[in-house]
Structures are given as structure tokens and as C-alpha cells.
Coordinates of C-alpha atoms in Angstrom, one line a residue:
M1200 CA 243.3 150.3 90.5
R1201 CA 241.2 152.8 91.9
D1202 CA 239.8 154.7 95.1
N1203 CA 236.3 154.5 96.9
Y1204 CA 234.7 156.8 94.3
G1205 CA 235.7 154.4 91.7
Y1206 CA 238.5 156.4 90.1
F1207 CA 240.2 154.2 87.5
E1208 CA 243.6 154.2 86.7
E1209 CA 244.7 155.1 82.9
D1210 CA 245.5 151.4 82.1
Q1211 CA 242.0 150.7 82.6
L1212 CA 240.1 153.5 80.5
G1213 CA 239.7 152.2 76.9
N1214 CA 242.1 149.9 76.9
F1215 CA 240.5 147.7 74.6
G1216 CA 243.0 147.0 71.4
D1217 CA 241.7 145.5 68.5
L1218 CA 238.3 144.2 70.0
S1219 CA 234.9 144.0 68.3
L1220 CA 232.1 146.0 69.2
W1221 CA 230.4 142.9 70.9
R1222 CA 233.7 142.0 72.6
R1223 CA 234.1 145.2 74.0
I1224 CA 230.2 145.1 75.3
V1225 CA 231.3 141.8 76.7
F1226 CA 234.5 143.3 78.4
L1227 CA 232.4 145.6 80.5
G1228 CA 230.7 143.1 82.1
K1229 CA 233.3 140.7 82.5
P1230 CA 233.6 141.4 86.4
Y1231 CA 230.1 140.7 86.8
W1232 CA 230.0 137.4 85.2
L1233 CA 228.8 135.0 88.2
G1234 CA 225.5 137.2 87.9
A1235 CA 225.0 136.9 84.3
M1236 CA 225.9 132.8 84.6
L1237 CA 223.0 132.9 87.6
A1238 CA 220.8 134.9 85.2
V1239 CA 221.7 132.1 82.3
L1240 CA 220.7 129.4 84.4
L1241 CA 217.2 130.9 85.7
S1242 CA 216.4 131.6 81.9
F1243 CA 216.7 127.9 81.2
V1244 CA 214.6 127.2 84.1
A1245 CA 211.9 129.8 82.5
V1246 CA 212.3 128.6 79.2
G1247 CA 211.9 125.1 80.1
C1248 CA 209.1 125.7 82.1
S1249 CA 207.2 127.4 79.4
L1250 CA 208.1 124.7 76.6
A1251 CA 206.3 122.3 78.9
L1252 CA 203.1 124.0 79.0
P1253 CA 201.7 123.5 75.4
Y1254 CA 202.7 119.5 76.1
L1255 CA 200.7 119.2 79.1
I1256 CA 197.7 120.7 77.1
R1257 CA 198.5 118.0 74.6
L1258 CA 198.2 115.8 77.1
A1259 CA 195.3 116.6 78.8
V1260 CA 193.5 116.7 75.4
D1261 CA 194.6 113.5 74.0
D1262 CA 194.6 111.2 77.3
F1263 CA 192.0 112.9 79.6
I1264 CA 189.6 114.9 77.7
L1265 CA 189.1 112.8 74.6
N1266 CA 189.9 109.3 76.3
T1267 CA 186.4 107.9 76.3
T1268 CA 187.8 104.4 77.0
A1269 CA 189.0 105.4 80.6
A1270 CA 186.5 106.2 83.5
V1271 CA 185.6 109.6 84.1
D1272 CA 187.0 109.5 87.6
V1273 CA 190.4 108.5 86.2
R1274 CA 190.0 111.4 83.7
L1275 CA 189.3 114.1 86.3
A1276 CA 191.8 112.9 88.6
G1277 CA 194.6 112.8 85.4
L1278 CA 193.2 116.4 84.8
K1279 CA 193.6 117.8 88.6
Q1280 CA 197.2 116.5 88.5
L1281 CA 198.3 117.9 85.3
A1282 CA 196.6 121.0 86.3
L1283 CA 198.5 121.3 89.4
V1284 CA 201.8 120.7 87.6
F1285 CA 200.7 123.2 85.4
C1286 CA 200.4 126.0 88.1
G1287 CA 203.5 124.9 89.6
L1288 CA 205.3 125.2 86.6
M1289 CA 203.8 128.6 86.1
A1290 CA 204.8 130.0 89.6
L1291 CA 208.6 128.5 89.2
E1292 CA 208.7 130.5 85.7
F1293 CA 207.6 133.7 87.4
L1294 CA 209.7 133.4 90.2
S1295 CA 212.8 132.5 87.8
N1296 CA 211.8 135.4 85.8
F1297 CA 211.6 137.6 88.7
V1298 CA 214.9 136.8 90.3
Q1299 CA 216.5 137.1 86.8
V1300 CA 215.3 140.6 86.2
L1301 CA 216.4 141.6 89.9
I1302 CA 220.3 140.3 88.7
L1303 CA 220.0 141.7 85.7
E1304 CA 218.8 145.3 86.9
W1305 CA 222.0 145.1 89.4
T1306 CA 224.4 143.9 86.8
G1307 CA 223.3 146.5 84.4
Q1308 CA 223.5 149.3 87.0
K1309 CA 226.8 148.5 87.8
I1310 CA 228.4 148.2 84.5
M1311 CA 226.5 151.3 83.4
H1312 CA 228.3 153.0 86.9
R1313 CA 231.4 151.4 85.9
M1314 CA 231.1 152.9 82.1
R1315 CA 230.3 156.2 83.3
Q1316 CA 233.4 156.6 85.5
M1317 CA 235.4 155.0 82.8
M1318 CA 234.3 158.1 79.9
F1319 CA 234.3 161.1 82.5
V1320 CA 237.7 159.9 84.1
H1321 CA 239.0 159.5 80.2
L1322 CA 237.3 163.0 79.4
L1323 CA 239.4 164.8 82.1
R1324 CA 242.6 163.5 81.0
L1325 CA 242.1 164.6 77.6
D1326 CA 243.9 167.5 76.0
L1327 CA 241.9 170.6 75.3
K1328 CA 242.3 170.2 71.6
Y1329 CA 239.6 167.6 71.9
F1330 CA 237.4 169.6 73.8
H1331 CA 237.8 172.4 71.1
R1332 CA 236.6 170.2 68.3
N1333 CA 234.2 168.5 70.4
P1334 CA 230.8 170.5 71.9
A1335 CA 230.2 170.1 75.5
G1336 CA 226.7 169.1 74.6
R1337 CA 228.0 166.3 72.6
L1338 CA 230.0 165.4 75.2
V1339 CA 226.9 165.0 77.6
T1340 CA 224.9 162.8 75.5
R1341 CA 227.7 160.4 75.4
L1342 CA 227.5 160.4 79.5
T1343 CA 223.8 160.5 79.1
N1344 CA 221.7 159.3 76.3
D1345 CA 224.1 156.4 75.2
I1346 CA 224.5 155.3 78.7
Q1347 CA 221.1 154.7 79.2
N1348 CA 220.7 153.2 75.9
M1349 CA 223.7 150.4 76.8
H1350 CA 222.0 150.5 79.8
E1351 CA 218.6 149.4 78.4
M1352 CA 220.4 146.8 76.2
F1353 CA 222.2 144.9 79.1
T1354 CA 218.8 145.0 81.3
S1355 CA 216.0 144.0 78.8
V1356 CA 217.6 143.3 75.8
I1357 CA 220.4 140.4 76.6
V1358 CA 218.3 138.2 78.5
T1359 CA 215.6 138.1 75.8
L1360 CA 217.7 137.5 73.0
F1361 CA 219.0 134.6 75.2
N1362 CA 215.8 133.5 76.6
D1363 CA 213.9 134.0 73.2
G1364 CA 216.8 132.4 71.0
V1365 CA 217.0 129.2 73.3
K1366 CA 212.8 129.0 73.3
L1367 CA 213.1 129.0 69.0
L1368 CA 215.6 126.6 69.3
G1369 CA 213.5 124.5 71.9
I1370 CA 210.1 124.6 70.2
L1371 CA 211.8 123.5 66.8
G1372 CA 213.0 120.7 68.5
I1373 CA 210.2 119.8 70.2
L1374 CA 207.8 120.3 66.6
F1375 CA 210.2 117.8 65.0
W1376 CA 210.1 115.4 67.8
M1377 CA 206.2 115.4 67.4
N1378 CA 205.8 115.6 63.6
W1379 CA 209.0 116.1 61.5
R1380 CA 206.7 117.0 58.3
L1381 CA 204.6 119.6 59.5
A1382 CA 207.8 121.2 61.2
L1383 CA 209.7 120.7 58.1
C1384 CA 206.9 122.9 56.2
I1385 CA 207.3 125.7 59.1
C1386 CA 210.9 126.0 58.6
L1387 CA 210.3 126.6 54.9
L1388 CA 209.6 130.3 56.2
L1389 CA 213.1 130.3 58.2
P1390 CA 214.9 131.8 55.4
L1391 CA 212.3 134.7 54.7
M1392 CA 212.7 135.8 58.4
A1393 CA 216.3 135.6 58.4
S1394 CA 216.3 137.9 55.3
N1395 CA 213.7 140.4 56.9
T1396 CA 215.9 140.4 60.0
L1397 CA 218.8 141.2 58.6
W1398 CA 217.6 143.8 56.0
F1399 CA 215.7 145.4 59.1
S1400 CA 219.1 145.0 60.7
R1401 CA 220.9 147.0 58.6
L1402 CA 218.4 149.8 58.2
A1403 CA 217.6 150.2 61.9
R1404 CA 221.2 150.8 62.7
D1405 CA 221.8 153.3 60.2
A1406 CA 218.8 155.1 61.4
F1407 CA 219.5 155.1 64.9
R1408 CA 223.0 156.3 64.5
Q1409 CA 221.9 159.1 62.3
I1410 CA 219.0 160.0 65.2
R1411 CA 222.3 159.7 67.7
T1412 CA 224.0 162.2 65.8
H1413 CA 221.3 165.0 65.4
L1414 CA 220.5 164.5 68.9
S1415 CA 223.7 165.6 69.8
R1416 CA 223.7 168.2 67.8
I1417 CA 220.3 169.2 69.4
N1418 CA 222.3 169.1 72.8
S1419 CA 225.3 170.9 72.2
F1420 CA 223.1 174.1 70.4
L1421 CA 220.8 173.9 73.8
Q1422 CA 223.7 174.2 75.9
E1423 CA 225.7 177.0 73.9
S1424 CA 222.4 178.7 73.5
L1425 CA 221.2 178.3 77.4
S1426 CA 224.6 179.5 78.6
G1427 CA 225.0 182.5 76.7
V1428 CA 221.1 183.8 76.7
S1429 CA 221.9 187.0 78.1
L1430 CA 223.9 188.0 75.0
I1431 CA 221.1 186.4 72.7
Q1432 CA 218.6 188.6 74.6
L1433 CA 220.8 192.1 74.5
F1434 CA 221.5 191.3 70.9
L1435 CA 218.3 190.7 69.5
R1436 CA 219.3 187.3 68.5
E1437 CA 215.9 185.6 69.8
R1438 CA 214.2 185.0 66.0
S1439 CA 217.6 183.8 64.7
T1440 CA 218.4 181.3 67.4
H1441 CA 214.7 180.0 67.4
A1442 CA 215.1 179.7 63.2
Q1443 CA 218.5 177.6 64.0
F1444 CA 217.1 175.4 66.7
A1445 CA 214.0 174.6 64.0
V1446 CA 216.2 173.5 61.5
L1447 CA 218.2 171.3 64.1
N1448 CA 214.6 169.9 65.3
Q1449 CA 213.0 169.6 61.9
A1450 CA 215.7 167.2 61.0
F1451 CA 216.2 165.2 64.1
Y1452 CA 212.1 164.6 63.8
E1453 CA 212.7 163.6 59.9
K1454 CA 215.4 161.0 60.9
A1455 CA 213.1 159.9 64.0
L1456 CA 210.0 159.3 61.2
Y1457 CA 212.4 157.2 59.1
Q1458 CA 213.1 154.9 61.9
I1459 CA 209.5 154.8 62.7
K1460 CA 208.7 153.9 58.9
V1461 CA 211.5 150.8 59.0
F1462 CA 209.7 149.6 61.8
A1463 CA 206.1 150.4 59.9
V1464 CA 207.3 147.6 57.3
F1465 CA 209.1 145.0 59.5
M1466 CA 206.4 144.9 62.3
P1467 CA 203.3 143.7 59.7
L1468 CA 205.9 141.4 58.1
I1469 CA 206.2 139.4 61.0
E1470 CA 202.7 139.5 61.8
L1471 CA 201.8 138.3 58.1
M1472 CA 204.4 135.2 58.3
S1473 CA 202.6 134.2 61.9
A1474 CA 199.1 134.3 60.3
I1475 CA 200.4 132.4 57.4
T1476 CA 202.3 129.7 59.7
I1477 CA 199.1 129.2 61.6
G1478 CA 197.0 128.8 58.6
A1479 CA 199.3 126.3 57.0
I1480 CA 199.2 124.3 60.3
L1481 CA 195.4 124.5 60.2
W1482 CA 195.3 123.0 56.4
Y1483 CA 197.7 120.6 57.0
G1484 CA 196.9 119.5 60.4
G1485 CA 193.6 119.5 60.2
G1486 CA 194.0 117.3 56.8
Q1487 CA 196.1 114.7 59.1
V1488 CA 193.3 114.8 61.8
M1489 CA 190.9 113.5 59.6
S1490 CA 193.1 111.1 58.1
G1491 CA 193.8 109.7 61.6
E1492 CA 197.2 110.5 61.0
M1493 CA 197.4 113.1 63.8
T1494 CA 195.6 113.5 67.4
I1495 CA 193.4 116.9 68.2
G1496 CA 195.7 117.3 70.9
M1497 CA 198.8 117.6 69.4
L1498 CA 197.5 120.0 66.6
V1499 CA 196.1 122.0 69.6
A1500 CA 200.0 121.6 71.0
F1501 CA 201.2 122.3 67.4
L1502 CA 199.2 125.6 67.2
S1503 CA 200.2 126.7 71.0
Y1504 CA 203.9 126.4 70.3
M1505 CA 203.7 128.2 67.0
R1506 CA 201.9 131.1 69.1
L1507 CA 205.2 130.9 71.4
F1508 CA 207.4 130.4 68.5
F1509 CA 206.1 133.9 66.8
Q1510 CA 205.8 135.7 70.3
P1511 CA 209.6 136.0 70.4
M1512 CA 209.9 136.7 67.1
R1513 CA 208.0 140.0 67.9
E1514 CA 209.5 140.7 70.7
L1515 CA 213.0 140.2 69.2
S1516 CA 211.6 142.4 66.4
Q1517 CA 210.4 145.1 69.2
K1518 CA 214.0 144.6 71.1
Y1519 CA 215.6 144.8 68.0
S1520 CA 215.2 148.8 68.3
I1521 CA 216.7 149.1 71.4
V1522 CA 219.5 146.6 69.9
Q1523 CA 220.1 148.9 67.4
S1524 CA 220.0 152.0 69.4
A1525 CA 222.4 150.6 72.1
L1526 CA 225.0 149.4 69.3
A1527 CA 224.7 153.0 67.6
S1528 CA 225.3 154.4 71.2
A1529 CA 228.1 151.9 71.7
E1530 CA 230.0 153.0 68.8
R1531 CA 229.9 156.4 70.1
I1532 CA 230.9 155.5 73.4
F1533 CA 233.9 153.2 72.3
Q1534 CA 234.8 155.9 69.6
L1535 CA 235.8 158.2 72.5
L1536 CA 237.2 155.8 74.6
D1537 CA 239.8 155.3 72.1
S1538 CA 240.6 158.8 71.6
K1539 CA 244.2 159.3 72.7
E1540 CA 244.5 162.7 72.1
T1541 CA 246.3 163.2 75.6
L1542 CA 249.7 165.3 76.4
P1543 CA 252.6 162.1 76.6
V1544 CA 254.0 161.5 80.1
A1545 CA 257.4 160.7 80.6
P1546 CA 258.1 156.9 81.2
N1547 CA 259.5 157.9 84.5
P1548 CA 258.7 161.3 85.1
V1549 CA 260.6 164.0 87.4
K1550 CA 259.3 164.9 90.6
P1551 CA 261.5 167.9 92.2
A1552 CA 261.9 168.1 95.6
S1553 CA 261.4 171.8 95.4
C1554 CA 261.0 174.3 93.1
K1555 CA 262.9 177.6 92.5
G1556 CA 260.3 179.1 90.2
E1557 CA 262.8 179.9 87.0
I1558 CA 261.0 179.7 83.7
E1559 CA 263.0 179.6 80.4
F1560 CA 261.4 179.6 76.8
K1561 CA 263.7 178.3 74.2
D1562 CA 262.6 178.9 70.6
V1563 CA 259.4 177.9 70.9
S1564 CA 256.5 177.6 68.5
F1565 CA 253.2 177.1 68.4
G1566 CA 250.0 177.0 66.7
Y1567 CA 246.2 175.8 67.7
E1568 CA 245.7 175.1 64.1
A1569 CA 248.0 173.6 61.3
N1570 CA 249.7 176.3 59.6
R1571 CA 249.2 179.1 61.7
S1572 CA 251.8 179.4 64.3
V1573 CA 250.6 182.1 67.5
L1574 CA 254.2 181.7 68.7
D1575 CA 257.0 182.0 66.5
H1576 CA 260.6 181.1 67.5
F1577 CA 259.8 182.6 70.7
S1578 CA 262.4 182.8 73.6
L1579 CA 262.0 183.9 77.0
T1580 CA 264.0 184.0 80.3
I1581 CA 262.1 184.6 83.9
P1582 CA 264.1 184.3 86.8
A1583 CA 262.9 182.6 90.0
G1584 CA 261.5 185.4 92.2
Q1585 CA 260.6 188.0 89.2
T1586 CA 257.3 189.4 88.5
L1587 CA 256.6 189.4 84.5
A1588 CA 254.0 191.3 82.9
I1589 CA 252.8 190.8 79.2
V1590 CA 251.3 193.5 77.2
G1591 CA 249.8 192.8 74.1
A1592 CA 247.0 192.9 71.5
T1593 CA 244.3 190.6 71.1
G1594 CA 245.6 187.2 69.5
S1595 CA 249.2 188.4 70.0
G1596 CA 250.2 185.2 72.2
K1597 CA 249.8 186.0 75.7
T1598 CA 247.4 184.0 76.8
T1599 CA 249.2 181.2 74.3
I1600 CA 252.6 181.5 76.8
I1601 CA 250.0 180.9 79.8
N1602 CA 248.5 177.6 78.4
L1603 CA 252.1 176.3 77.1
L1604 CA 253.5 177.1 80.6
E1605 CA 250.4 175.1 82.4
R1606 CA 251.3 172.5 79.8
F1607 CA 247.5 172.5 78.4
Y1608 CA 249.4 172.0 75.0
D1609 CA 252.7 170.9 74.1
P1610 CA 255.1 173.4 71.9
E1611 CA 255.3 172.2 68.5
K1612 CA 259.1 173.1 68.2
G1613 CA 261.5 174.4 71.1
K1614 CA 261.5 173.7 74.7
I1615 CA 259.8 175.2 78.0
L1616 CA 262.1 174.5 81.0
L1617 CA 261.5 175.1 84.6
D1618 CA 264.4 175.1 86.9
G1619 CA 266.6 173.4 83.8
I1620 CA 263.9 170.6 83.4
D1621 CA 261.9 170.2 80.5
L1622 CA 258.0 170.6 81.3
Q1623 CA 257.5 167.3 79.0
D1624 CA 259.9 165.4 81.5
L1625 CA 258.0 166.4 84.7
D1626 CA 255.0 165.2 86.3
P1627 CA 251.8 166.5 85.6
E1628 CA 250.6 166.7 88.9
W1629 CA 253.5 168.4 90.4
L1630 CA 253.9 170.9 87.7
R1631 CA 250.2 171.7 87.6
R1632 CA 250.3 172.0 91.8
Q1633 CA 253.5 174.6 91.6
V1634 CA 251.7 176.7 89.0
G1635 CA 249.1 178.7 90.2
L1636 CA 246.2 180.4 87.6
V1637 CA 244.0 183.1 88.6
M1638 CA 241.8 184.0 85.4
Q1639 CA 239.2 186.7 85.1
D1640 CA 236.3 184.3 85.0
V1641 CA 236.3 182.1 88.4
F1642 CA 234.4 179.2 88.9
L1643 CA 232.2 178.8 91.9
L1644 CA 231.6 175.1 93.3
P1645 CA 228.4 174.7 94.4
G1646 CA 229.3 174.5 97.7
T1647 CA 230.6 176.5 101.1
I1648 CA 233.5 179.1 101.3
R1649 CA 235.7 176.5 102.9
D1650 CA 235.1 173.9 100.2
N1651 CA 235.7 176.9 97.4
V1652 CA 239.1 178.4 98.9
L1653 CA 240.6 174.6 100.0
L1654 CA 239.1 172.8 97.2
D1655 CA 241.0 169.5 97.6
G1656 CA 243.3 170.4 100.3
E1657 CA 242.8 170.6 104.3
K1658 CA 243.8 173.6 106.5
T1659 CA 243.0 174.4 110.1
D1660 CA 240.7 177.5 110.7
E1661 CA 243.3 179.4 112.0
A1662 CA 245.1 178.8 108.6
L1663 CA 242.5 179.4 106.9
W1664 CA 241.6 182.8 108.3
D1665 CA 245.3 184.1 107.8
I1666 CA 244.7 183.1 104.1
L1667 CA 241.1 184.9 104.1
E1668 CA 243.3 188.0 106.0
K1669 CA 246.0 188.1 103.3
S1670 CA 243.3 187.8 100.2
Q1671 CA 241.5 190.8 102.2
L1672 CA 238.3 188.3 102.2
G1673 CA 238.6 188.1 105.8
R1674 CA 236.0 190.9 106.6
F1675 CA 233.3 189.9 104.3
V1676 CA 233.4 186.3 105.4
R1677 CA 233.0 187.2 109.0
Q1678 CA 230.1 189.2 108.1
L1679 CA 228.0 186.4 106.5
P1680 CA 225.4 184.7 109.2
E1681 CA 227.2 181.2 108.6
G1682 CA 231.0 182.4 107.9
L1683 CA 233.1 179.8 106.3
A1684 CA 229.9 177.4 106.4
T1685 CA 228.0 179.9 103.6
R1686 CA 227.4 178.2 100.6
V1687 CA 228.0 180.3 97.4
G1688 CA 227.6 178.8 94.0
E1689 CA 224.9 177.2 92.6
G1690 CA 221.8 176.6 95.6
G1691 CA 224.0 179.4 97.4
M1692 CA 224.5 183.0 97.6
D1693 CA 226.3 184.8 94.6
L1694 CA 229.3 186.7 94.6
S1695 CA 230.3 189.9 93.1
A1696 CA 232.9 190.2 90.4
G1697 CA 236.0 191.7 92.8
Q1698 CA 234.7 189.2 95.4
R1699 CA 235.2 186.1 93.0
Q1700 CA 238.4 187.8 92.1
L1701 CA 240.0 187.8 96.2
L1702 CA 238.0 184.2 96.6
A1703 CA 240.6 183.6 93.2
F1704 CA 243.9 184.9 95.3
A1705 CA 242.6 182.9 98.4
R1706 CA 242.6 179.9 96.7
V1707 CA 246.2 180.5 95.3
L1708 CA 247.2 181.2 99.2
A1709 CA 245.8 178.1 99.9
R1710 CA 247.7 176.0 97.5
E1711 CA 251.2 177.9 98.2
P1712 CA 252.0 177.8 94.2
R1713 CA 255.8 178.4 93.6
I1714 CA 254.6 180.5 90.3
L1715 CA 251.8 182.7 89.9
V1716 CA 249.8 183.8 86.6
L1717 CA 247.4 186.1 86.6
D1718 CA 245.2 186.0 83.4
E1719 CA 243.2 189.3 83.1
A1720 CA 242.4 188.5 87.0
T1721 CA 241.8 192.4 87.6
A1722 CA 240.0 193.0 84.3
S1723 CA 236.3 193.2 85.4
V1724 CA 237.0 194.3 89.3
D1725 CA 235.4 197.6 89.9
S1726 CA 237.2 200.7 91.7
E1727 CA 235.7 199.8 95.0
S1728 CA 237.3 196.4 95.5
E1729 CA 239.9 197.5 93.4
M1730 CA 242.0 198.7 96.6
L1731 CA 241.5 195.8 98.0
T1732 CA 242.6 193.7 95.2
E1733 CA 245.8 195.4 94.9
K1734 CA 246.4 194.6 98.6
A1735 CA 245.7 190.5 97.8
I1736 CA 247.9 190.9 94.8
G1737 CA 250.6 192.2 97.0
A1738 CA 250.4 189.4 99.6
T1739 CA 249.9 186.7 96.9
F1740 CA 253.2 188.1 94.8
A1741 CA 255.3 188.0 97.8
G1742 CA 258.1 185.3 97.8
R1743 CA 257.0 183.6 94.1
T1744 CA 257.6 183.9 90.3
N1745 CA 254.7 185.7 88.8
I1746 CA 253.5 186.5 85.0
V1747 CA 250.6 188.6 84.8
I1748 CA 248.6 190.0 81.7
A1749 CA 246.7 192.8 82.6
H1750 CA 245.9 196.3 81.1
R1751 CA 245.5 198.2 84.5
L1752 CA 248.7 200.6 84.8
S1753 CA 248.7 199.7 88.8
T1754 CA 249.4 195.9 88.7
I1755 CA 251.5 196.4 85.6
R1756 CA 253.8 198.6 87.4
R1757 CA 254.3 195.9 89.9
A1758 CA 256.6 194.1 87.3
D1759 CA 260.4 193.7 87.1
H1760 CA 260.0 192.8 83.8
I1761 CA 257.4 194.2 80.8
L1762 CA 256.6 192.3 77.5
V1763 CA 255.1 194.1 74.8
M1764 CA 254.1 191.4 72.2
A1765 CA 252.2 191.5 68.5
D1766 CA 251.9 188.4 66.3
G1767 CA 253.5 185.9 68.8
K1768 CA 256.8 188.1 68.5
I1769 CA 258.6 190.3 71.7
I1770 CA 258.6 193.8 70.1
E1771 CA 259.7 195.4 73.2
Q1772 CA 261.1 194.6 77.0
G1773 CA 262.4 196.3 79.5
S1774 CA 261.5 197.4 83.1
H1775 CA 258.8 200.1 83.1
A1776 CA 261.1 202.8 84.2
A1777 CA 263.1 202.1 80.9
L1778 CA 260.2 201.5 78.5
A1779 CA 258.6 204.6 79.4
V1780 CA 261.2 207.2 78.4
A1781 CA 262.2 205.1 75.3
N1782 CA 260.2 205.9 72.4
G1783 CA 258.3 202.4 71.7
P1784 CA 254.6 200.7 71.9
Y1785 CA 254.6 201.1 75.8
R1786 CA 255.3 204.6 75.7
K1787 CA 252.0 204.9 73.1
L1788 CA 250.2 203.0 75.5
L1789 CA 251.2 205.5 78.7
T1790 CA 250.4 208.5 76.3
I1791 CA 246.6 206.8 75.7
F1792 CA 246.3 206.6 79.3
S1793 CA 247.9 210.1 80.1
A1794 CA 244.8 210.8 77.6
G1795 CA 242.0 209.1 79.9
Q1796 CA 242.7 211.8 82.8
G1797 CA 244.0 209.3 85.3
H1798 CA 241.7 206.1 84.4
D1799 CA 243.9 203.6 85.6
R1800 CA 244.0 201.2 82.4
I1801 CA 246.4 201.1 80.2
A1802 CA 244.5 200.4 77.3
G1803 CA 241.6 202.2 77.8
V1804 CA 240.5 205.9 78.2
S1805 CA 237.0 205.7 79.6
A1806 CA 235.6 202.9 81.4
G1807 CA 233.3 202.5 78.4
G1808 CA 236.3 202.0 75.7
N1809 CA 237.3 199.2 74.3
E1810 CA 240.7 198.1 75.9
N1811 CA 241.6 195.9 73.4
V1812 CA 241.0 197.7 70.4
I1813 CA 242.8 200.4 71.4
V1814 CA 245.8 198.4 72.6
E1815 CA 245.9 196.8 69.1
E1816 CA 245.7 200.1 67.1
S1817 CA 248.4 201.0 69.3
L1818 CA 250.8 198.5 68.6
Q1819 CA 250.1 198.3 65.2
L1820 CA 251.6 201.9 64.7
E1821 CA 254.7 200.1 65.5
V1822 CA 254.7 196.9 63.8

């Protein structure tokens, strides 16, 4: 089923089984078979009109123009009737083609809309490992260039293949009916045409597959380079980045040139066979006309039919490039839809009526790569309503704990329990509603402040203003000319780092999750916004189970329990008061803080200090 926005359920996404590529393409157009059948009917009408025209020319030449036995008035009247029929067939052919194009364009747009919806929804449900292996630019290519190639095939190629196939068969039938000997001579060239087409098909498919691959690489590189252009300029990497792009661009150019060379051979071969066939008809047919075994009108009709015969051959060769490009794109699209890298969902997922917020990690082991563990036999219990702070060096496993709790990944060994229920048995949507995540980088939607706070939720203005006041964002929003209707993000005003963090806390309060996670959420807040942030944290922490990854001492002091981690293991834990007097890694961090002469960061001696390096060095002293 789907909603008004075309949101497809899981059983409709990429569920193609062992169908072949062409059967999968047909499957996509299955809901629009009535339009396809009408287009087929119109194609028969258009082809019939087209095939009748040369025969009318034969009648005009033999029965009226060269027929000296009939009176001139009779011949002129016959020509007039044939001319009217000729014009009528031309008008009917035009009308049939016009309506057919409209139907196919509508059908093609609907199919592409459906396919794009399927792919995007499928992408949203894949786990994070898939996105780590596939750059964003490559996936964007699937949803844009590859989809457009498929659209061209549905709208301009399929009808051409069908029309031209029917036309070729019709022409051969008429030629055998008119003069089977001459038609048989022409058929001797068909094996050569077929072998030429098959050879071209193999080379063209390979060429377009390589072109699509290199285009994806270019898109990925562009996306990464443009998103990080500030770093490229800051570290003077313009020359090296340009050199890398030049290599990618040159490779794409060479593959495109190879495809052009393939067509440069195929197209002249079609023209050469056309010229040979016309010459054979003139030689053999002309001899039969002179011997009285064939009329001039029949020879003219034969030549007209041969022009019609090679016209679809030329069109097929031109459209074949689109077909091969579309098939190469289709392979990549269905390869994406066949990806099943989604976290398993229980047959009957549990949706508890309420959530207390008690979390337990039981002997959990996990690694992002094979044979490289980040957490090793990790166990931890967080009572409901408690605030836990996690301190550790880069790579110690702090963020991995959060990723596992949010169920972005599943542990390789062990279990993670929420209120005594395994996360893998819980409904994923219910779980995500219970866990609120505030990160250092806050994503702004291109919309109003109201949209960015509520996201997909609903609140009254009174409730929304109450949330903004608690998150310390109310005063700022009231000063804006348009208040809650002020647009932020792309196309609107930008927010400072501190304002973005306050907006993230407002989002959490609007969702009312039972568990709150702060992942370096206060790392980039300036001193001016620090007081507001501390008040927002106090309002947000109230009545929830909280997990904090932070370097600010003021934030960590709020915690009921503190973990010090290194290499995926807990090397020290306890309250701030207990750890401060113990002679362990945490105390050494406090010593470093004291040496910073009051700077409120547990891992930095100055604003320009490298926090993670100092934390890592301190922890390595103990490990």
C-alpha cells in the first residue's frame, strides 16, 4: 500500500525474485497496461497507413499514369481518388502517432515516478553499512541519470522497436506477395544484418556500462569535493583535487570516445547494406521490367518499400544506443533494489505501552569491519532516569555505543535490552521515537522554525512557545520579524552553532523521548551561548534517561555515573566525586583541566588545544 505521496510498503520494493532484466522492466509498467495496449493498437494503425502508401504509388503508376488504354478523364479521376486516399492515410498516421506519443509520455512519466519512489524509499530503509560502501554521488546517479535513461527507453524506444518490428515484418510480407524472387534475394542480406546487430549489441552494452560506472565516480567525487570545498581551500588542495578530477574526467572521455567509435562502424555498415540492396533491386528489377516480367509501378513500389525497410533499420541502430544505455542503467537500478542490507525486523515486533528507559548492554561485541572489533565483551547497565557520561579517546567506542542503542547496527554478539526487551524484538519506529539524539552537527531543513522544531509532529502555538522557552530559544525567535514562520536553512537565514544546538534541544522536547543522547552536542558552542545551552540541557535532562558524550566538565558533572573508555573497554567508572579522588585516568584528565587555568573543557588546555589528542594521550598513560 502507499499514501498520497507514493510511499511504498516494503513488500513492493525490489521484490522481483528471480525475474530476468526484461521481465523486471515489464513488471514496472504492469499497472499501466491499458495505456500500453492502446499505444500498441495505435501503432498497428500507423504502421498500416505507412505500408499502404507505396502500394498506392504502384497503383497510380501502373493503372493510371502509364495506362494508355484508358481515357484521360478516367485516369485523372482515378489519380484524384488515390491522392485523397493518400492524404487521408497520411493524416490518420499523423493522428495515431500524435496520440501514441502522448500516451507513452504519460505512461513513461508515471513509471519513472513509481521507480524513483521505490528506489528512494528502499534507500531510506537500508542500513548504514551500505552507505559507507556507496558514496552519495553514486546513489544520486541512480536516482537521476539512470532513471532518466530508463524514461527515454519507455517513451521513445519501446514504441520505436515495436513499430519498426511490425513494419519490417509487414514489408517482407508485401515484398514476397509482390515478387517472391526479388524478395528472396533481399532476404539473403538478413543474416548479415542480424550478425552485425548482435555484434554491435554486445559492444554497445559494455561501452554504456563503463560510461555509467565512470559517470558515477565523477558524481561521487564532485559531491565530496563541493561539500568539502572549504577544507580544500584551507589546506591548499586545489591543485591535487583538480589533478584527481582530471584523471576521472579523462577516463570518462575515453570510454565515451570508445562508444562513439562503435557507432562509427555500425552506422556506415547499415548504409552500405542499404546501398547494396537498392543496387541489387535496380539491376535485377530493371532487367525484369525490360523483359516484361515486372511493371514499372511494381519496381517503384519495391524501391519505396526498401527505403521503408532500411529506415527502421537506421532508426533501430540510432535507438539502440538508448536501449543499451537504458539496459545498463536498469542493471544498476535493480542491483540497488536487490540490496537486502536492512536490519532484520521481528515477525511480530513489540510496541510497549510505555517506556521506563532502563538500558542494559549484555556482553556486546561489535566491529564495523571484519576481524576488527570496536567493542569487545562490553557490559553496562543504565538505570531508568539516570544520567551517564562517557569519556574516552577517539576510537574508544563512545559513538559506537550510541549507534547500537539507536539500532543503526546490530551487535555481532551479545544483546542490548531496553526495559528488559531485546532491541531486535522491538518495533524500530517505536524505538526511534523513544531515543532522542542531539549531535554536534545539526541538520536544518529548508523550511520555517516551526517546521524545524516539530518536524513531522504537531503542537499548538502555546505548547511550541513553551518548548522554545525551555530550550532557551524563545527570546531569539521572538526577535525575528516573522517569528515561528521565519525560514532557516537553504534559501533562508542561517543560524549560529549555538542557535543550532538550542534548536536541536527544542526538537527533543517536542518529540518527548524517554531516552536522550548527547553526542558531542556542546563541543562547538561558544562561550556566549554556553549559559543558554546549560539551561537547555537542564530542562531537557529532566525526567529522562540520559547518555552524554562530551568534553565539557560542566556537562559531565551533571552525570550520575561516568565511564572512562579505551579500546572498546571500560577502564574506569563511578561518580564524579569518587573518580576525582581516585588515582586513575579521570583524575589525570582533571589535572589537565586544572592546568588549563579554568577553561571548562575536560580535554583541552586552551581554546586552540586539540581535545581528542590530549584525552587519548592521558588515557594511554593508564592503558
